[in-house]
């Protein structure tokens, strides 16, 4: 049950929570992600998904996953055990006293349909709804996880460094998944749980727990499980995601489209009354049911296309006035761009973080691409040179999303141990006819080439026997490096400290979207990009790709056909090709119009720009009357441009946009002035239309005076 707490209790809990979160990540192991800063439930799911994929790729790799279900986990935590745990972790008496103030002598009342019950003394349990409860539970269950880490053997990852601890446990609050390989592990698990239950009043519900056998257990004794628990061979549901065999994982997408359509259908009766902004909100909310699974799994492409089509149909109520690609930047979600942004965030974590356990399994899976042994190095190669054969589907989608960007190395790159990790293949400084020989000798990185044993390996595994040729290759590679990196790479003492597949700082990359323009600005350093910036960049790229086959302007087909079908696509005033940008911004005939607008904007205290002309001002309540007039002016200016173009095509009427704008403004001001004068509301007219006396003013006799 959720506890309804007093305000003073919540304030104290929040203050303690803010203090606790600063040190919690140093106390609780990285395999527990619940309520720990910079950790996510996706870390748990990604680790288990990757371990299953590693097992698929390695036939000799096998293990079991035991997912424990604890009975009323939060409600069964004994208070004396909780305070003893805090003391054992080194929390001071002052902090423990403040926490105990929240629980010692606490009473609760149960709210039912008939009212409130009598006060009940709370002697155990962590209240759900309290700001600090999640952090306290992570601390309360940590002794159990510590003992399991010390007693279980874990999963030695094939090809991983000896410095990387093997995965043993993955926990999100009370959802604990354990990796076992023998009967001894199961026996240790049972003994540890018995001790933990005795100390903390916890209880494991074996009837709701699950277990999965992964891999081929040929000739191996399958461990027997306690509590009547049976092994499954297909898969299991972990933290809301079905993981297991490829067929079993398809259950994640069963009924998903129907769920989204059902959510949208609830609003169909109100659709005529919903604004476009309201429709965006409803559509995005319906699509949000996908995010949890899309962040860790690759969905069927046809499913995403169908759901996207349903969302766009809902937005337009079945009447599509413009292409869907036009809508996504203003707010309507682009699911494919959301997936790409999620994959790029995964790449961010792989390249620039080292905490989560799944990072190492991700690197193991990436090394299978092209059989080059590259992991992070894949993100330094040109995408067209990366062979994705052998990659797990998820990481194949990560590399596919990586093609959304162009990257460049920073010029101020400092020397570091990563220089020995630099890839030799698909780099301009290595001649192509030597690649196969170096690869056969296991020489794929700069550190391999600098090794004293490299020449001997080449002699044994290839036809390169000439020390002179080998030294020439080394000189060519070294000569292509910047001076500071060249000196660093040539230091034998530094090379001796390098370990293959070690954890070293990845170089900083400057990122720009793969747009259709060569002048696309850099977004900045990839490691510093936020989720929103990545998503917006993905939307732009995917939308431009979908619109790439269209003409920039449909003016001749849509607007001119009723004027004169014989008129071509050339501008009627200057003869250049007429696009929307040329029509409304670039044509030389518009200079007088823009000078007029600059004068108006200057009077309002604003600076005229083409961005402001096209998109309008960013609304500010303090300047609402000014911004309203600016929107009015830019709208009428665009109307004047269209009218003069129409007049030119028909051969009648004014063709000067500045004069047309003045006429439109004067007509509107006269109508508004007459209306407000008749309704005796001239102050409102002055407040709205006579701002700064830029367009007009009102005389002593309430007569209208045009000021331009």
XYZ file of C-alpha atoms in Angstrom:
708
model
C 0.000 0.000 0.000
C 1.045 3.585 -0.649
C 1.438 5.672 2.500
C -0.026 9.187 2.631
C 2.462 11.188 4.687
C 2.352 14.535 6.438
C 4.071 17.477 4.770
C 6.726 17.854 7.482
C 7.509 14.139 7.157
C 7.948 14.508 3.391
C 10.191 17.560 3.768
C 12.466 15.733 6.210
C 12.509 12.612 4.018
C 13.438 14.636 0.948
C 16.233 16.421 2.796
C 17.674 13.100 3.996
C 17.266 11.616 0.518
C 19.187 14.485 -1.084
C 21.985 14.019 1.423
C 22.051 10.244 0.971
C 22.147 10.166 -2.824
C 25.513 11.936 -2.871
C 27.249 8.893 -1.395
C 24.913 6.030 -2.256
C 26.719 5.058 -5.469
C 29.936 4.544 -3.451
C 28.212 2.197 -0.997
C 25.867 0.140 -3.159
C 27.454 -2.079 -5.809
C 26.909 -1.196 -9.459
C 24.734 -4.268 -10.062
C 21.964 -2.691 -7.919
C 20.333 0.124 -9.911
C 17.244 1.059 -7.889
C 17.182 4.716 -6.776
C 20.919 5.141 -7.414
C 21.978 8.259 -9.364
C 23.190 7.629 -12.933
C 21.884 4.060 -12.913
C 18.890 2.744 -14.784
C 16.617 -0.260 -14.969
C 17.868 -0.585 -18.549
C 21.281 -1.587 -17.165
C 19.747 -4.732 -15.672
C 17.805 -5.679 -18.785
C 20.762 -4.948 -21.074
C 23.088 -7.170 -19.052
C 20.772 -10.180 -19.177
C 19.972 -9.607 -22.858
C 23.684 -9.449 -23.708
C 24.555 -12.546 -21.693
C 21.906 -14.498 -23.594
C 23.316 -13.163 -26.893
C 26.855 -14.138 -25.845
C 25.579 -17.621 -25.138
C 23.957 -17.797 -28.588
C 27.267 -16.904 -30.212
C 29.356 -19.293 -28.099
C 28.050 -22.857 -28.120
C 30.244 -23.849 -25.154
C 28.858 -21.100 -22.929
C 25.975 -21.991 -20.615
C 24.470 -20.809 -17.351
C 21.204 -20.468 -15.485
C 19.245 -17.366 -14.487
C 17.256 -17.471 -11.254
C 14.843 -14.552 -10.772
C 13.701 -14.248 -7.170
C 10.321 -12.905 -6.154
C 10.215 -11.570 -2.614
C 6.935 -11.586 -0.772
C 5.878 -8.031 0.198
C 9.491 -6.909 -0.006
C 9.122 -3.333 1.288
C 6.597 -4.210 3.977
C 8.719 -6.944 5.582
C 11.930 -4.980 6.266
C 12.630 -5.148 9.995
C 13.478 -1.744 11.479
C 16.185 -3.000 13.824
C 17.816 -4.797 10.881
C 17.609 -1.604 8.800
C 19.325 0.538 11.434
C 21.977 -2.134 12.020
C 22.659 -2.174 8.282
C 23.060 1.601 8.184
C 25.472 1.423 11.098
C 27.444 -1.386 9.431
C 27.826 0.715 6.282
C 29.378 3.502 8.332
C 26.528 5.982 8.643
C 26.912 8.259 11.631
C 24.692 8.305 14.685
C 23.276 11.675 13.686
C 22.040 10.503 10.300
C 20.650 7.268 11.744
C 18.830 9.271 14.415
C 17.136 11.380 11.751
C 16.095 8.267 9.815
C 14.831 6.586 12.974
C 12.731 9.673 13.647
C 10.698 8.719 10.580
C 10.020 5.175 11.802
C 10.326 4.821 15.579
C 6.940 5.059 17.253
C 5.199 5.566 13.912
C 1.534 4.732 13.569
C -0.724 4.422 10.560
C -4.434 4.444 9.840
C -5.946 2.310 7.106
C -8.357 4.175 4.855
C -11.306 2.091 3.728
C -14.683 2.814 2.242
C -16.148 3.148 5.738
C -13.546 5.681 6.876
C -10.306 5.390 8.853
C -9.271 2.536 11.104
C -7.804 2.817 14.581
C -4.085 3.725 14.799
C -1.824 0.748 14.146
C 1.781 0.669 15.358
C 4.271 0.281 12.472
C 7.056 -2.016 13.660
C 8.477 -3.088 10.333
C 8.341 -2.133 6.685
C 9.547 0.768 4.543
C 6.720 3.075 3.533
C 6.115 3.300 -0.192
C 5.521 6.919 -1.094
C 8.289 8.216 1.156
C 11.090 10.011 -0.794
C 13.838 8.073 0.994
C 12.190 4.636 0.988
C 13.778 3.410 -2.258
C 17.272 4.323 -1.127
C 16.758 2.674 2.248
C 15.591 -0.524 0.590
C 18.641 -0.586 -1.686
C 20.781 -0.394 1.455
C 18.684 -2.999 3.274
C 19.083 -5.628 0.555
C 22.761 -4.886 -0.108
C 24.061 -7.314 2.608
C 22.272 -10.154 0.806
C 23.806 -9.144 -2.517
C 27.265 -8.755 -0.956
C 27.177 -12.286 0.421
C 25.989 -13.678 -2.903
C 28.813 -11.904 -4.739
C 31.337 -13.437 -2.365
C 29.962 -16.981 -2.453
C 28.721 -17.568 -6.016
C 31.244 -18.377 -8.728
C 29.796 -16.013 -11.356
C 30.043 -16.148 -15.142
C 33.542 -15.832 -16.604
C 32.992 -14.020 -19.891
C 34.759 -15.565 -22.911
C 37.516 -13.256 -24.107
C 37.076 -10.733 -21.295
C 39.964 -9.215 -19.392
C 40.948 -10.794 -16.083
C 40.419 -7.398 -14.469
C 36.700 -7.496 -15.276
C 34.682 -9.158 -12.477
C 32.345 -11.884 -13.742
C 28.606 -11.129 -13.612
C 27.022 -12.716 -10.549
C 23.868 -10.801 -9.713
C 21.642 -8.126 -11.224
C 19.197 -6.316 -8.953
C 16.547 -3.653 -9.286
C 15.122 -3.183 -5.783
C 13.743 -6.603 -4.780
C 13.833 -7.965 -8.360
C 17.039 -9.983 -8.046
C 18.408 -12.088 -10.915
C 21.252 -14.509 -10.170
C 23.580 -16.273 -12.593
C 24.440 -19.835 -11.592
C 26.576 -22.462 -13.281
C 26.533 -25.425 -10.878
C 24.689 -27.108 -8.041
C 27.129 -25.511 -5.625
C 25.884 -22.058 -6.658
C 22.281 -23.078 -6.029
C 23.151 -24.511 -2.605
C 25.016 -21.331 -1.648
C 22.023 -19.307 -2.808
C 19.659 -21.315 -0.646
C 21.873 -21.017 2.453
C 22.348 -17.277 1.960
C 18.635 -16.668 1.530
C 17.856 -18.596 4.705
C 20.282 -16.415 6.657
C 18.925 -13.210 5.099
C 15.317 -14.158 5.828
C 16.181 -14.807 9.455
C 17.933 -11.457 9.847
C 15.563 -9.145 7.967
C 12.144 -10.872 8.130
C 12.178 -11.152 4.325
C 10.677 -14.155 2.571
C 11.199 -15.497 -0.942
C 8.080 -16.573 -2.791
C 9.370 -19.566 -4.733
C 5.973 -20.095 -6.353
C 6.312 -16.794 -8.248
C 10.055 -17.000 -8.856
C 11.335 -18.044 -12.291
C 14.420 -19.739 -13.701
C 15.862 -20.049 -17.204
C 18.491 -22.408 -18.605
C 20.628 -20.659 -21.208
C 22.877 -22.486 -23.649
C 23.605 -26.125 -24.325
C 24.157 -28.168 -21.152
C 25.512 -31.164 -23.036
C 27.190 -33.579 -20.677
C 26.614 -31.189 -17.772
C 24.528 -31.794 -14.663
C 21.635 -29.355 -14.564
C 21.305 -27.919 -11.027
C 18.137 -28.730 -9.106
C 16.252 -25.761 -7.697
C 14.650 -25.306 -4.257
C 11.019 -24.595 -3.487
C 9.665 -26.652 -6.377
C 11.059 -24.174 -8.908
C 11.502 -25.595 -12.426
C 13.865 -24.568 -15.205
C 12.436 -22.971 -18.323
C 14.222 -23.321 -21.658
C 12.367 -20.708 -23.708
C 12.587 -17.505 -21.711
C 11.220 -15.454 -18.861
C 9.873 -11.992 -18.167
C 12.417 -9.764 -16.451
C 11.487 -6.233 -15.376
C 8.658 -6.062 -17.886
C 10.592 -7.457 -20.876
C 10.440 -10.982 -22.303
C 13.977 -12.326 -22.769
C 15.062 -15.703 -24.082
C 14.948 -17.372 -27.464
C 14.255 -15.281 -30.556
C 10.774 -16.777 -30.823
C 10.042 -16.111 -27.158
C 11.130 -12.466 -27.430
C 8.454 -11.869 -30.069
C 5.976 -11.877 -27.168
C 7.175 -8.343 -26.436
C 5.363 -7.101 -29.542
C 2.151 -9.100 -29.294
C -0.852 -6.810 -29.006
C 1.277 -3.655 -28.913
C -0.410 -2.017 -31.888
C -3.829 -2.911 -30.528
C -2.917 -1.282 -27.200
C -1.850 1.951 -28.897
C -4.956 2.027 -31.072
C -7.171 1.405 -28.049
C -5.628 4.382 -26.252
C -6.155 6.584 -29.304
C -9.721 5.403 -29.844
C -10.741 6.686 -26.405
C -10.216 10.223 -27.710
C -11.889 9.892 -31.101
C -15.193 11.356 -29.901
C -13.368 14.432 -28.609
C -11.108 14.747 -31.649
C -13.029 17.646 -33.268
C -12.667 19.641 -30.040
C -8.968 18.849 -29.583
C -6.419 21.383 -30.747
C -3.437 20.166 -32.746
C -1.329 20.552 -29.636
C -3.800 18.415 -27.699
C -3.702 15.751 -30.406
C 0.085 15.688 -30.214
C -0.097 15.202 -26.454
C -2.558 12.300 -26.736
C -0.641 10.612 -29.571
C 2.701 10.884 -27.788
C 1.177 9.521 -24.592
C -0.193 6.503 -26.459
C 3.192 5.869 -28.087
C 4.980 6.044 -24.728
C 3.888 2.479 -23.952
C 6.604 1.366 -26.391
C 9.625 3.125 -24.912
C 10.533 0.606 -22.211
C 10.944 -2.245 -24.685
C 12.267 -0.173 -27.575
C 15.208 0.973 -25.439
C 16.569 -2.565 -25.124
C 15.148 -4.574 -28.030
C 14.898 -4.216 -31.793
C 11.242 -4.221 -32.889
C 9.862 -5.487 -36.208
C 10.133 -2.673 -38.739
C 6.617 -3.219 -40.054
C 5.173 -2.822 -36.549
C 6.787 0.585 -36.064
C 5.593 1.741 -39.475
C 2.031 0.634 -38.696
C 1.963 2.369 -35.308
C 3.451 5.534 -36.798
C 0.746 5.489 -39.447
C -1.941 5.108 -36.770
C -0.552 8.094 -34.863
C -0.472 10.319 -37.946
C -3.993 9.227 -38.916
C -5.194 10.165 -35.436
C -3.539 13.573 -35.644
C -5.134 14.420 -38.989
C -8.399 12.575 -38.283
C -7.757 10.684 -41.508
C -7.278 13.859 -43.582
C -3.598 14.294 -44.388
C -2.993 17.876 -45.464
C 0.799 17.716 -45.424
C 3.386 14.975 -45.348
C 3.979 13.336 -41.987
C 7.660 14.309 -42.001
C 6.659 17.958 -41.629
C 5.016 17.315 -38.262
C 7.621 15.653 -36.105
C 9.812 18.596 -35.128
C 6.846 20.616 -33.811
C 6.098 17.799 -31.379
C 4.469 14.722 -32.903
C 6.684 11.804 -31.995
C 8.774 10.091 -34.648
C 9.159 6.555 -33.312
C 12.012 5.635 -35.639
C 13.933 8.744 -34.588
C 13.239 7.919 -30.952
C 14.745 4.463 -31.475
C 17.792 5.944 -33.216
C 18.276 8.443 -30.378
C 18.093 5.634 -27.830
C 20.725 3.650 -29.737
C 23.017 6.673 -29.888
C 22.669 7.114 -26.144
C 23.729 3.475 -25.845
C 26.798 4.326 -27.935
C 27.493 7.243 -25.592
C 27.528 4.944 -22.580
C 29.674 2.318 -24.299
C 32.279 4.884 -25.319
C 32.391 7.152 -22.290
C 31.238 5.211 -19.208
C 32.639 2.189 -17.430
C 30.292 1.562 -14.502
C 27.444 -0.702 -15.708
C 28.226 -4.401 -16.028
C 26.646 -4.659 -19.473
C 29.321 -2.390 -20.969
C 31.796 -5.288 -20.948
C 29.312 -7.708 -22.504
C 28.512 -5.076 -25.127
C 32.194 -4.831 -26.022
C 32.403 -8.614 -26.300
C 29.502 -8.665 -28.733
C 30.869 -5.749 -30.767
C 34.170 -7.596 -31.274
C 32.339 -10.103 -33.437
C 31.768 -7.499 -36.154
C 33.940 -8.397 -39.130
C 36.091 -10.641 -36.906
C 38.516 -7.771 -36.372
C 38.387 -7.792 -32.592
C 37.285 -4.146 -32.507
C 34.763 -2.853 -29.990
C 34.941 0.891 -29.393
C 37.144 1.190 -32.473
C 34.113 0.422 -34.655
C 32.857 3.933 -33.961
C 36.034 5.410 -35.451
C 35.680 3.584 -38.761
C 33.648 4.761 -41.699
C 30.192 3.128 -41.446
C 30.389 1.627 -44.931
C 33.556 -0.240 -43.907
C 32.009 -1.904 -40.862
C 30.881 -5.458 -41.507
C 27.952 -6.180 -39.210
C 27.956 -9.913 -39.803
C 27.916 -11.814 -36.525
C 26.563 -8.886 -34.518
C 23.577 -9.247 -32.220
C 20.486 -7.451 -33.619
C 20.539 -4.763 -30.933
C 24.144 -3.706 -31.538
C 23.629 -3.915 -35.263
C 20.917 -1.279 -34.779
C 23.351 0.790 -32.682
C 25.850 0.905 -35.552
C 23.024 1.602 -37.982
C 21.957 4.604 -35.904
C 25.594 5.735 -35.763
C 25.328 6.444 -39.487
C 22.972 9.281 -38.613
C 26.029 11.360 -37.706
C 29.319 12.428 -39.160
C 32.197 12.596 -36.717
C 35.551 14.338 -36.641
C 38.353 14.027 -34.133
C 39.103 17.076 -32.022
C 42.258 18.927 -32.993
C 43.387 19.407 -29.389
C 43.450 15.674 -28.691
C 45.912 14.823 -25.936
C 48.118 11.759 -25.884
C 46.951 8.838 -23.774
C 46.891 5.069 -23.604
C 44.087 4.981 -26.157
C 46.652 5.641 -28.898
C 47.649 1.970 -28.690
C 43.992 1.035 -29.262
C 43.800 2.941 -32.557
C 42.514 0.656 -35.353
C 44.885 -0.166 -38.181
C 42.218 -1.205 -40.662
C 40.251 1.189 -42.850
C 42.657 3.985 -42.011
C 44.258 6.057 -44.721
C 47.793 5.466 -43.457
C 47.813 1.694 -44.066
C 48.269 0.208 -47.522
C 45.452 -2.139 -48.448
C 47.571 -5.097 -49.632
C 49.034 -5.526 -46.134
C 45.711 -5.688 -44.299
C 45.049 -9.378 -44.835
C 48.539 -10.333 -43.655
C 48.355 -8.180 -40.559
C 44.914 -9.513 -39.748
C 46.128 -13.087 -40.097
C 48.877 -12.288 -37.609
C 46.367 -10.861 -35.125
C 47.721 -7.350 -35.648
C 44.672 -5.066 -35.776
C 45.620 -2.203 -33.437
C 48.498 0.204 -33.213
C 49.575 -1.422 -29.949
C 49.892 -4.762 -31.727
C 52.076 -3.202 -34.409
C 54.375 -1.670 -31.809
C 54.861 -4.997 -30.024
C 58.346 -6.533 -30.363
C 56.754 -9.909 -31.123
C 54.699 -8.559 -34.033
C 57.386 -9.177 -36.659
C 57.815 -12.753 -35.455
C 54.044 -13.335 -35.656
C 54.007 -11.977 -39.177
C 56.822 -14.318 -40.165
C 54.983 -17.300 -38.717
C 51.469 -16.556 -40.027
C 52.088 -14.719 -43.309
C 54.632 -14.244 -46.039
C 56.179 -11.102 -44.575
C 59.723 -12.035 -43.672
C 61.484 -8.781 -44.429
C 62.307 -6.691 -41.378
C 62.841 -3.725 -43.699
C 59.279 -3.982 -45.057
C 57.883 -4.340 -41.568
C 59.801 -1.305 -40.304
C 58.553 0.669 -43.284
C 54.960 -0.179 -42.379
C 55.572 0.950 -38.798
C 57.116 4.190 -40.034
C 54.171 4.889 -42.355
C 51.661 4.325 -39.598
C 53.616 6.381 -37.073
C 54.180 9.156 -39.578
C 50.426 9.572 -40.056
C 49.958 10.331 -36.354
C 50.158 13.860 -34.927
C 53.520 14.727 -33.393
C 52.418 14.392 -29.757
C 50.742 11.025 -30.387
C 53.724 9.785 -32.394
C 56.117 10.397 -29.525
C 53.735 8.774 -27.077
C 53.264 5.664 -29.239
C 57.007 5.265 -29.695
C 57.710 5.120 -25.965
C 58.510 1.478 -25.139
C 57.900 2.041 -21.418
C 54.363 3.297 -22.065
C 53.657 0.476 -24.490
C 54.648 -2.053 -21.809
C 51.832 -0.708 -19.614
C 49.217 -1.181 -22.324
C 46.923 -4.200 -22.075
C 44.854 -5.403 -25.014
C 41.106 -4.846 -24.471
C 41.893 -2.649 -21.491
C 39.676 0.212 -20.357
C 41.069 3.486 -21.682
C 39.575 6.923 -22.273
C 37.957 7.091 -25.703
C 38.936 10.131 -27.797
C 36.560 13.053 -27.978
C 34.466 13.275 -31.152
C 32.763 16.283 -32.700
C 29.393 15.290 -34.117
C 27.208 16.712 -36.870
C 24.057 15.222 -38.448
C 24.249 13.489 -41.809
C 22.046 16.114 -43.439
C 21.805 16.877 -47.117
C 23.846 20.062 -46.735
C 27.610 20.400 -46.564
C 27.321 23.368 -44.207
C 25.668 21.483 -41.368
C 26.989 22.869 -38.070
C 28.557 20.651 -35.419
C 26.332 19.717 -32.516
C 29.331 19.631 -30.207
C 31.131 16.846 -28.412
C 29.278 13.573 -28.628
C 29.830 12.670 -24.994
C 28.173 15.930 -23.878
C 25.065 15.727 -26.066
C 21.750 15.532 -24.254
C 18.889 13.235 -25.140
C 16.752 16.010 -26.619
C 19.510 17.257 -28.936
C 20.192 13.743 -30.192
C 16.505 13.104 -30.842
C 16.020 16.367 -32.733
C 19.050 15.640 -34.900
C 17.709 12.166 -35.689
C 14.320 13.624 -36.602
C 15.896 16.095 -39.013
C 17.985 13.452 -40.738
C 15.211 10.877 -41.074
C 12.676 13.455 -42.222
C 15.019 14.919 -44.813
C 15.746 11.441 -46.097
C 12.033 10.793 -46.513
C 11.563 14.142 -48.298
C 14.721 13.899 -50.400
C 12.885 12.824 -53.544
C 10.459 15.751 -53.490
C 10.855 19.143 -55.091
C 11.634 21.937 -52.701
C 8.506 23.778 -53.792
C 5.138 22.680 -55.194
C 4.249 26.287 -56.007
C 3.905 25.819 -59.755
C 1.627 22.797 -59.353
C -0.531 23.987 -56.470
C -0.843 27.759 -56.861
C -0.060 28.747 -60.435
C -2.123 26.140 -62.209
C -5.344 28.138 -61.761
C -3.599 31.331 -62.869
C -1.774 30.322 -66.001
C -0.923 26.663 -66.692
C 1.646 27.763 -69.230
C 3.839 29.498 -66.642
C 6.972 27.528 -65.796
C 8.902 27.204 -62.542
C 11.030 30.316 -63.088
C 10.462 33.363 -60.915
C 8.253 35.854 -62.746
C 10.355 38.760 -61.475
C 14.004 37.678 -61.714
C 13.984 34.484 -63.791
C 15.644 32.258 -61.186
C 14.189 28.896 -60.192
C 11.336 29.591 -57.838
C 11.388 27.654 -54.592
C 9.587 28.517 -51.383
C 12.790 30.006 -49.998
C 13.272 32.110 -53.130
C 9.646 33.203 -53.259
C 9.424 34.452 -49.674
C 13.019 35.324 -48.753
C 15.628 35.428 -51.512
C 14.015 37.209 -54.465
C 15.593 40.616 -55.106
C 12.183 42.283 -55.437
C 11.605 41.808 -51.696
C 14.313 44.254 -50.579
C 11.834 47.139 -50.213
C 9.460 44.968 -48.200
C 12.204 43.882 -45.830
C 13.368 47.480 -45.345
C 9.816 48.398 -44.367
C 9.662 45.495 -41.901
C 13.044 46.441 -40.433
C 11.659 49.886 -39.663
C 8.593 48.421 -37.991
C 10.662 45.968 -35.951
C 13.074 48.705 -34.876
C 10.150 50.730 -33.590
C 9.078 47.728 -31.500
C 12.585 47.307 -30.089
C 13.224 44.095 -32.014
C 15.911 43.162 -34.538
C 14.625 41.919 -37.879
C 15.978 38.592 -39.121
C 14.863 36.041 -41.667
C 14.408 33.450 -38.919
C 12.073 35.841 -37.131
C 10.265 36.526 -40.395
C 9.755 32.832 -41.177
C 9.134 31.338 -37.732
C 7.901 34.302 -35.707
C 9.109 35.459 -32.278
C 9.526 33.276 -29.225
C 6.519 34.249 -27.146
C 7.096 36.245 -23.982
C 4.145 37.358 -21.840
C 5.912 40.604 -20.987
C 5.989 41.498 -24.707
C 2.730 39.873 -25.714
C 1.334 42.934 -27.544
C 4.579 43.486 -29.437
C 4.835 39.833 -30.415
C 1.189 39.778 -31.482
C 1.816 42.687 -33.838
C 5.011 41.095 -35.179
C 3.091 37.917 -36.008
C 0.419 40.054 -37.667
C 3.005 41.956 -39.711
C 4.901 38.878 -40.913
C 1.667 37.095 -41.851
C 0.474 40.069 -43.890
C 3.904 40.436 -45.481
C 3.726 36.840 -46.712
C 0.195 37.477 -47.967
C 1.448 40.564 -49.818
C 4.177 38.474 -51.470
C 1.632 35.916 -52.633
C -0.835 38.531 -53.896
C 1.781 40.390 -55.905
C 2.994 37.141 -57.455
C -0.594 36.299 -58.349
C -1.095 39.752 -59.848
C 2.072 39.350 -61.911
C 0.898 36.001 -63.258
C -2.534 37.412 -64.154
C -1.167 40.689 -65.480
C -3.332 42.921 -63.289
C -2.938 44.710 -59.955
C 0.022 45.848 -57.883
C 3.245 43.889 -58.079
C 5.127 45.809 -55.372
C 5.013 43.821 -52.094
C 5.846 46.799 -49.843
C 2.940 48.804 -51.259
C 0.650 45.792 -50.965
C 1.622 45.366 -47.314
C 0.901 49.013 -46.557
C -2.516 48.659 -48.153
C -3.340 45.523 -46.168
C -2.256 47.152 -42.909
C -4.193 50.342 -43.568
C -7.386 48.428 -44.358
C -7.124 46.338 -41.187
C -6.338 49.343 -38.983
C -9.362 51.248 -40.303
C -11.677 48.309 -39.633
C -10.328 47.837 -36.106
C -10.473 51.558 -35.361
C -14.061 51.836 -36.527
C -15.137 48.834 -34.463
C -13.479 50.013 -31.241
C -14.807 53.544 -31.714
C -18.363 52.292 -32.155
C -18.038 50.129 -29.026
C -16.470 52.998 -27.029
C -13.396 50.877 -26.366
C -10.653 53.033 -27.816
C -8.222 52.252 -24.978
C -8.147 48.610 -26.064
C -7.438 49.663 -29.649
C -4.522 51.814 -28.490
C -3.202 49.004 -26.298
C -3.253 46.459 -29.127
C -2.655 48.396 -32.342
C -0.882 51.606 -31.342
C 2.063 49.990 -29.544
C 4.915 52.492 -29.603
C 2.948 54.457 -32.224
C 4.762 52.431 -34.863
C 1.779 51.626 -37.069
C -0.732 54.211 -35.964
C -1.851 56.567 -33.234
C -5.130 58.127 -32.097
C -5.741 61.879 -32.036
C -7.541 63.955 -29.457
C -10.830 63.504 -31.297
C -10.227 59.741 -31.518
C -9.336 60.034 -35.186
C -6.993 57.432 -36.685
C -3.529 58.576 -37.788
C -1.428 56.193 -39.912
C 2.266 56.601 -39.038
C 4.046 54.944 -41.982
